Amino acid sequence: MKYRIISVGKIKEAFYIDGIREYRKRLAPYASLELVEGLEEKISPQARKAEIARALEKEGDKILALLGDRDLLVVLDIKGQQMTSEEVAYFIEKMNLSGKSRINFVIGGANGISSRVKKRADYLWSFSPLTFPHQMAVLILTEQLYRAFKIIKGEPYHK
Ligand SMILES: C[S@@+](CC[C@H](N)C(=O)[O-])C[C@H]1O[C@@H](n2cnc3c(N)ncnc32)[C@H](O)[C@@H]1O
């Protein structure tokens, strides 16, 4: 199984870049994790609802264009289902038996994710009811994937 994070926004801040790089390095012995970023449509901070909606749809088109029949889609969504880290490990094991070839984790930009992408999702995953910046969501995701693989392999990891 391959794993791919699709982040609509770019990872720009050095401290996020460093943290994400570190967890991807730690993950490397367990899984191939690709990171696609920067699908964001440029809109002004004063953009009205209709312009935001159009941008979300264009971002949604770009995300959906990356997916084929053998792709599973997990959308990171504040209003999704919450899981413990053990449940994440079980979820990944179950997905690994699905017969598909890649799990895609999508993290939205400043305005979230289009409803068409959420409809295509196999799972909507919420880390917590708190809202995190997209870069932090990517960092949390890489750490939780690393933790999940340590649990799956029965290897120790500092609590
Ligand atoms: C700044 S947030 C977007 C906030 C936007 N107003 C919304 O409601 O989706 C950017 C992205 O980070 C991810 N994210 C932020 N907090 C999250 C959480 N608690 N659980 C899961 N994903 C989260 C989501 O993918 C979200 O689209």
GROMACS .gro file of C-alpha atoms and ligand atoms in nm, residues 75-80 106-113 118 125-138 140, ligand 1:
model
   57
   75VAL     CA    1  -1.054   1.363   0.410
   76LEU     CA    2  -0.930   1.542   0.721
   77ASP     CA    3  -1.238   1.725   0.838
   78ILE     CA    4  -1.301   1.893   1.174
   79LYS     CA    5  -1.658   1.756   1.167
   80GLY     CA    6  -1.554   1.401   1.076
  106VAL     CA    7  -0.657   1.529   0.199
  107ILE     CA    8  -0.602   1.843   0.409
  108GLY     CA    9  -0.792   2.152   0.304
  109GLY     CA   10  -0.678   2.510   0.270
  110ALA     CA   11  -0.796   2.821   0.454
  111ASN     CA   12  -1.155   2.768   0.339
  112GLY     CA   13  -1.172   2.395   0.390
  113ILE     CA   14  -1.261   2.135   0.126
  118LYS     CA   15  -1.607   1.500   0.086
  125TRP     CA   16  -1.139   1.191   0.992
  126SER     CA   17  -1.136   1.455   1.266
  127PHE     CA   18  -0.833   1.489   1.494
  128SER     CA   19  -1.042   1.685   1.747
  129PRO     CA   20  -1.311   1.957   1.751
  130LEU     CA   21  -1.032   2.218   1.750
  131THR     CA   22  -0.936   2.393   1.425
  132PHE     CA   23  -0.568   2.363   1.332
  133PRO     CA   24  -0.379   2.552   1.062
  134HIS     CA   25  -0.332   2.330   0.757
  135GLN     CA   26   0.046   2.305   0.810
  136MET     CA   27  -0.006   2.182   1.165
  137ALA     CA   28  -0.269   1.934   1.040
  138VAL     CA   29  -0.006   1.789   0.801
  140ILE     CA   30  -0.012   1.595   1.320
  160LIG     C1   31  -0.744   2.601   0.867
  160LIG     S1   32  -0.827   2.450   0.843
  160LIG     C2   33  -0.970   2.499   0.750
  160LIG     C3   34  -1.075   2.559   0.832
  160LIG     C4   35  -1.205   2.572   0.754
  160LIG     N1   36  -1.276   2.686   0.805
  160LIG     C5   37  -1.289   2.444   0.770
  160LIG     O1   38  -1.390   2.451   0.838
  160LIG     O2   39  -1.252   2.338   0.718
  160LIG     C6   40  -0.738   2.370   0.715
  160LIG     C7   41  -0.755   2.221   0.706
  160LIG     O3   42  -0.686   2.157   0.813
  160LIG     C8   43  -0.750   2.035   0.845
  160LIG     N2   44  -0.789   2.040   0.987
  160LIG     C9   45  -0.781   2.146   1.070
  160LIG     N3   46  -0.824   2.111   1.193
  160LIG    C10   47  -0.858   1.979   1.187
  160LIG    C11   48  -0.907   1.885   1.282
  160LIG     N4   49  -0.933   1.917   1.409
  160LIG     N5   50  -0.932   1.758   1.238
  160LIG    C12   51  -0.908   1.723   1.110
  160LIG     N6   52  -0.860   1.809   1.017
  160LIG    C13   53  -0.835   1.934   1.056
  160LIG    C14   54  -0.872   2.021   0.754
  160LIG     O4   55  -0.839   1.940   0.643
  160LIG    C15   56  -0.896   2.166   0.713
  160LIG     O5   57  -0.963   2.174   0.589
   0.00000   0.00000   0.00000
